[in-house]
Each structure stands twice: as C-alpha cells, then as structure tokens.
Coordinates of C-alpha atoms and ligand atoms in Angstrom, one line a residue:
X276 CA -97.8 16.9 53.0
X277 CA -95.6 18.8 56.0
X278 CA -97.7 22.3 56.9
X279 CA -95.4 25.0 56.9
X280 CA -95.3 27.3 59.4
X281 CA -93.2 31.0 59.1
X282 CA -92.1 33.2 62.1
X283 CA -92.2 36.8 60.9
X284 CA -90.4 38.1 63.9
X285 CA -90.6 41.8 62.4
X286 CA -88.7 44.3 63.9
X287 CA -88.3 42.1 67.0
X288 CA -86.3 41.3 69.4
X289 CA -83.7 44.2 70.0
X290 CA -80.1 42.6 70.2
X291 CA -78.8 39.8 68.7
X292 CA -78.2 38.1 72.4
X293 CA -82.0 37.7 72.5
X294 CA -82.6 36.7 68.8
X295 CA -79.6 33.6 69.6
X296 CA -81.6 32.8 72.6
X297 CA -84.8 32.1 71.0
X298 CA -83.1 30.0 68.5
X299 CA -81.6 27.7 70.8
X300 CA -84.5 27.2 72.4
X301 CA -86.5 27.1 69.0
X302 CA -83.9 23.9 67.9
X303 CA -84.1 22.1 71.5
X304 CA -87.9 22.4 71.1
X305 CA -88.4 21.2 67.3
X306 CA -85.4 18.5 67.8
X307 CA -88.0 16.9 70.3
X308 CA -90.9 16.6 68.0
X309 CA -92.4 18.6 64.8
X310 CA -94.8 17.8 62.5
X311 CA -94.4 21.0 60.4
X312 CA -91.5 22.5 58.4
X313 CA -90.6 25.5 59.8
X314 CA -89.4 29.1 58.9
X315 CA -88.1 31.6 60.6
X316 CA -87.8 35.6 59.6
X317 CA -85.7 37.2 61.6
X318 CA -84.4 41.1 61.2
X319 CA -81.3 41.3 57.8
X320 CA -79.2 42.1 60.8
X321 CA -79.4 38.9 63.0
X322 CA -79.4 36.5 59.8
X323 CA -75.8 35.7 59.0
X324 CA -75.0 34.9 63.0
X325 CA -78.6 32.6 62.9
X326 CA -77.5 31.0 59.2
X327 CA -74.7 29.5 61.2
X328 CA -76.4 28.3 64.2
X329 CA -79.2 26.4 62.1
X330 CA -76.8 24.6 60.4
X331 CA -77.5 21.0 59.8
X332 CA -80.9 22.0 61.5
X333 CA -84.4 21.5 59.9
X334 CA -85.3 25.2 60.6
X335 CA -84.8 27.3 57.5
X336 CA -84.4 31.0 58.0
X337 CA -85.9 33.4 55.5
X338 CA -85.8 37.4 55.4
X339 CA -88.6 39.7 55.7
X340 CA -88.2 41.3 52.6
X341 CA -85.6 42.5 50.0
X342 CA -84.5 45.1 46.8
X343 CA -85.7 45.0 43.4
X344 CA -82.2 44.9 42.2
X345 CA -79.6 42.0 42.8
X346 CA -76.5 44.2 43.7
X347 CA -75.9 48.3 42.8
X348 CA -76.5 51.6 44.0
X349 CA -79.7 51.3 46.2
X350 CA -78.5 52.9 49.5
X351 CA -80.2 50.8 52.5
X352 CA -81.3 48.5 50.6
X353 CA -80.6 44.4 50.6
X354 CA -80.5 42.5 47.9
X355 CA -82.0 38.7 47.2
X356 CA -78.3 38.0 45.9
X357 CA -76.7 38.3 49.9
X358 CA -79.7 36.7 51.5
X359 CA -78.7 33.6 49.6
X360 CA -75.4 33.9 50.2
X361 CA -76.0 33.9 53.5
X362 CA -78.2 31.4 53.6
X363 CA -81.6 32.2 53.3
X364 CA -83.8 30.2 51.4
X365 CA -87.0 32.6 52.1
X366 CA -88.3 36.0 51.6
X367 CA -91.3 37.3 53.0
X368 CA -92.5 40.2 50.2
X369 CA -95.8 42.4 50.3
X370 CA -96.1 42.1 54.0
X371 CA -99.1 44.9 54.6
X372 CA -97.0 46.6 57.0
X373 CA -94.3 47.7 54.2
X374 CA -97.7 48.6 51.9
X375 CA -99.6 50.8 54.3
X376 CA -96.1 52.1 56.4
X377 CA -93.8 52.3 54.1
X378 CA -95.2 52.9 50.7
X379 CA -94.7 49.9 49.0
X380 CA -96.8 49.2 45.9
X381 CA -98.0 46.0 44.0
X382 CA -95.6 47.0 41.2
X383 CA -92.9 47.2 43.6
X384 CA -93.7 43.8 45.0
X385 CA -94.1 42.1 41.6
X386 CA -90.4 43.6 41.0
X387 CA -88.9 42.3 44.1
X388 CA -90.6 39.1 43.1
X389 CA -88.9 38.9 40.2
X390 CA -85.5 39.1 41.1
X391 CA -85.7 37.0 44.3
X392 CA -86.9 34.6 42.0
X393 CA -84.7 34.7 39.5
X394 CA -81.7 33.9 42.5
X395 CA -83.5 31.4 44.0
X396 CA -85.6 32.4 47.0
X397 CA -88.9 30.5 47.7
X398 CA -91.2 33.9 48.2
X399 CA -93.5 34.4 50.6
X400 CA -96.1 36.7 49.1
X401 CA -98.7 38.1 51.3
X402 CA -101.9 39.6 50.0
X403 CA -104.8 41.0 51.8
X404 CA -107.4 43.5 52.7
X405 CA -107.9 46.3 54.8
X406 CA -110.9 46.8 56.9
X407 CA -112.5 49.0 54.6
X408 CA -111.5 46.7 51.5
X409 CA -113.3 44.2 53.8
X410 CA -116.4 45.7 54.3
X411 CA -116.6 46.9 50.9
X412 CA -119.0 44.1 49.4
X413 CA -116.0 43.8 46.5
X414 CA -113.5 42.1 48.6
X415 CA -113.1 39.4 45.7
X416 CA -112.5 41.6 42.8
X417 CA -109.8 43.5 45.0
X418 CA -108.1 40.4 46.1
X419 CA -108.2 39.4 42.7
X420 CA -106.7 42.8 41.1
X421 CA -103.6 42.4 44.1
X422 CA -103.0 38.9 42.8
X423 CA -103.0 39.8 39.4
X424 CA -100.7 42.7 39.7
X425 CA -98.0 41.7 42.5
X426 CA -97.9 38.3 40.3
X427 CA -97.7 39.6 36.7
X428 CA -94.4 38.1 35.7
X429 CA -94.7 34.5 37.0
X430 CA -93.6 32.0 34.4
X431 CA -93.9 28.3 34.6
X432 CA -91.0 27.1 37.1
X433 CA -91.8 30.0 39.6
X434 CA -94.5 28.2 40.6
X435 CA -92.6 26.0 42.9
X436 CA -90.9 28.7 44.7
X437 CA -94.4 30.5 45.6
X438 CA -96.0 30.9 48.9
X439 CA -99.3 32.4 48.9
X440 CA -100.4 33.9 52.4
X441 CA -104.1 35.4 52.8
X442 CA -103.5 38.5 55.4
X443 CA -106.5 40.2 56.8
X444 CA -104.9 43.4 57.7
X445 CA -108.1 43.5 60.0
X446 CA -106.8 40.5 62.0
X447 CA -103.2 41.2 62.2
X448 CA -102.5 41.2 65.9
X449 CA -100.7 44.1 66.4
X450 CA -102.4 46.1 63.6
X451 CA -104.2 49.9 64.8
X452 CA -107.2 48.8 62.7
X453 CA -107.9 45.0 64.5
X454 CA -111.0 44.0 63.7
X455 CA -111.0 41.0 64.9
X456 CA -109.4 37.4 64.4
X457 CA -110.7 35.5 60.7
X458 CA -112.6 33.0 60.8
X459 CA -111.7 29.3 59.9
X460 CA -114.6 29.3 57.2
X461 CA -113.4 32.7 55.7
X462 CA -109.8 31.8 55.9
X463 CA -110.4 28.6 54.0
X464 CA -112.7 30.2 51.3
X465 CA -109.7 33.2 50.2
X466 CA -107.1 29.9 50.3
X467 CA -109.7 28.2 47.8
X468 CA -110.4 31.4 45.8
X469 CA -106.6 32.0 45.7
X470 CA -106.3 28.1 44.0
X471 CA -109.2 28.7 41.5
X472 CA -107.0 32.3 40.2
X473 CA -103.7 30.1 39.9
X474 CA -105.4 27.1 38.6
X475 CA -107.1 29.6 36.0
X476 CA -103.8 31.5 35.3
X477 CA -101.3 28.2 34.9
X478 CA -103.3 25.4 34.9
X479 CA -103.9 22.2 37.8
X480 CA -99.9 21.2 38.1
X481 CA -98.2 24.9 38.3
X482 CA -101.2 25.7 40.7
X483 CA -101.0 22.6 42.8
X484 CA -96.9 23.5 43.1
X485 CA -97.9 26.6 44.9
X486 CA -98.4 26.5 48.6
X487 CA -101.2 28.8 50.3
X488 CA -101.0 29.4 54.2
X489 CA -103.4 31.7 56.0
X490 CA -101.8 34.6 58.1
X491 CA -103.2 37.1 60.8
X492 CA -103.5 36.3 64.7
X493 CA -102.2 32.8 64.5
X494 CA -101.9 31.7 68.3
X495 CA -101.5 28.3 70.2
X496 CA -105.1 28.4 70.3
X497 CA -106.7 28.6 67.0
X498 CA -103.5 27.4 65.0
X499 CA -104.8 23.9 64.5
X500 CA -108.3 24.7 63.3
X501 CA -106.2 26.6 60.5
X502 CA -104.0 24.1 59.8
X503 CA -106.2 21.3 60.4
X504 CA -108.1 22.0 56.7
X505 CA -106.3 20.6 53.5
X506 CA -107.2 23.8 51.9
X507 CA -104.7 25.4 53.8
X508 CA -101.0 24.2 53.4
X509 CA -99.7 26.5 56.7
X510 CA -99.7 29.5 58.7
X511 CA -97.5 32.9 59.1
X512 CA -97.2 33.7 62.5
X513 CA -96.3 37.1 63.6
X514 CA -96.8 38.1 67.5
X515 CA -97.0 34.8 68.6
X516 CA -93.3 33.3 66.9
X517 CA -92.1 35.9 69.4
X518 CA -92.9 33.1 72.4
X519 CA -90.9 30.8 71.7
X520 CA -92.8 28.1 73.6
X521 CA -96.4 29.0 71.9
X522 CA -94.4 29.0 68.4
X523 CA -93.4 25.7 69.5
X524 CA -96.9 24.1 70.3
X525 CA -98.3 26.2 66.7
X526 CA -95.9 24.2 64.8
Ligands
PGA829 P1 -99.9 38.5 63.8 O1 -99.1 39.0 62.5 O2 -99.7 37.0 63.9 O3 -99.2 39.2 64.9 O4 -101.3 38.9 63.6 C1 -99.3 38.3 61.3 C2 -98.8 39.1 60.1 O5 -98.3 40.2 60.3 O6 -98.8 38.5 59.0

C-alpha cells in the first residue's frame, strides 16, 4: 500500500501568489516520480484557486479544519458542505493548535467529525499529548480517553474515511513547548496502540480500513525511518511541506 503523506501548511504562506507557486512546483516535482499519495492543506482562502490547478493531478487538497454544522448561521465559520464543493476531499480536525490556541474540545472535534463525515470528507484526526501528558507515567490511559471521546460516533462505513495521526505536541516543530523530535520506536508503539483500540472498538476489517500516520517534526531526514515501518501508513508534515523541495524528497 501507497504511504500518505499530508502538508498542513497552517497559516502559511501569506498571498495566494506564493501558495500558486509552491503548487506548480509541488506538480512538476511529483509528475517526475512519487511513491506516496499526497495531501495538501492549504489556508480555506487559497483552496478554490488550488482546486483548479490540481485538476487531473494526483495531489488531493484537503482543509485544515471546518464547522460543526453543514450550512447556517455560524459567523466565520466553514462548513464541510463548501469544502466539497470546492473540491476538497480532506479535513484535518483536532490539530493541537486549535485545542491548546483556540479552545477546541474533544466534543467539539467528535462534532465536526460527524458532519464532515456524513458529506464525505476523509478526516484527518490528530490526537496527542502535551509534555506534561507525556511525562505523566498515564500517557496511555489519556491517549485512550481522547480516542474515545473525539471518536464517539463512528459507525461502521466511517471507518474508511479515517485518518489517525499520533501528534506529540512535544515534537511539533514550531510548538513553544518542543521537547524534542519522537522517536521511531515510540512513534510506532502509539500507531500499534491506536490499531489495538480500533481493532477492540470495530473489529479486524473496520480497523484495518483506517489509516494511522505519525505527525510531529517530519523532515527530509528522519521521514523514511517513519514511513519505512508497516505500522505506520504515512506522515503529516507541517514546517517542512513549507519547502517545497524537502516536501518533495519526504514524499
Ligand atoms: P511540524 O508540525 O511538522 O512542523 O512539527 C506537525 C504538526 O503540526 O502536526
């Protein structure tokens, strides 16, 4: 199977001249040679104008997040419904930088999840731990109470449209708290704990449709000792999607 591989570009870069020129260069670079199906999330703003230039291309574009609701009166808010009009076929949802910065909750996330789902989105669901969640000596039975909560709702056929990414908040690049960068070995044993939860939870197949990527500090470095386990389907890149030409050796 293809490793996936997701650009969360964040709130980056800052006109739409610059986000065009790092897809053109992102489609001459993959039309070469890829071995990985790629994502990218660009900002709501820049997505229509990409949506047209990655036509026909193997790059799929996804959001970084989205409402609760599917249309209505939620001032500033966008809804799954016009990302998939667009032409989005992704949503990133519980990134830890909505959670800690702008007071988003695990209900909140299992409600977005929801609705994204129900029009269609594959959902890119981050869970994680903070530093002090890390060095708590509970880190499993917290892990485990986020996964239970953000994915309350999940019925049988949502399986397929669920990406699970492990984020140390700790090893997030750009993150106040960095720790340091996760290891291979404790990357690989969340990814394998994650598994166990959704095999126990839906059973072998639903759990098997699910795909379960590791995200924090993924460079053109240490990308393939991630990618290179089979316990861990892809990678979310954040800082490093921004170089176009790392992004391209990652994927
Ligand atoms: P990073 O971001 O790759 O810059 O550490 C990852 C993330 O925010 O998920």
């Amino acid at each position: 199977m293809k490793k996936l591989v997701i650009a969360n570009w964040k709130m980056n870069p800052i006109n739409l001249k610059g986000a065009v020129k790092m897809v053109e260069e992102l489609k001459r670079g993959v039309a070469k040679k890829s071995k990985s199906e790629i994502v990218i999330c660009p900002p709501f703003v820049y997505l229509a104008n990409l949506a047209k230039l990655l036509k026909g291309s193997k790059i799929k574009l996804g959001a970084q997040n989205c409402s609760w609701d599917k249309m209505g009166p939620l001032t500033g808010e966008i809804a799954p419904t016009m990302l998939k009009d667009i032409g989005a076929k992704y949503v990133i949802l519980g990134h830890s930088e909505r959670m800690e910065k702008l007071a988003e909750n695990n209900a909140i996330v299992s409600r977005k999840l929801k609705t994204a789902l129900e029009v269609g989105l594959n959902c890119v669901v981050c869970i994680g731990d903070n530093a002090d969640e890390h060095n708590s000596g509970k880190v499993f039975a917290i892990l485990e109470q986020k996964f239970n909560e953000i994915l309350a709702d999940l019925k049988g056929a949502d399986y397929a449209k669920i990406i699970l990414v492990y984020e140390p908040i700790w090893a997030i690049s750009t993150n106040q708290d960095f720790v340091e960068s996760c290891s291979v070995d404790e990357a690989l044993t969340v990814a394998l704990f994650f598994k166990k939860l959704l095999i126990q939870r839906a059973g072998q197949k639903s759990a098997g449709m699910v795909k379960i990527l590791y995200g924090g500090s993924v460079n053109a470095q240490n990308a393939n000792s991630y990618l290179a386990e089979e316990g861990i389907d892809g990678v979310l890149v954040g800082g490093a999607s921004l170089n176009i030409k790392e992004f391209l050796k990652i994927c």
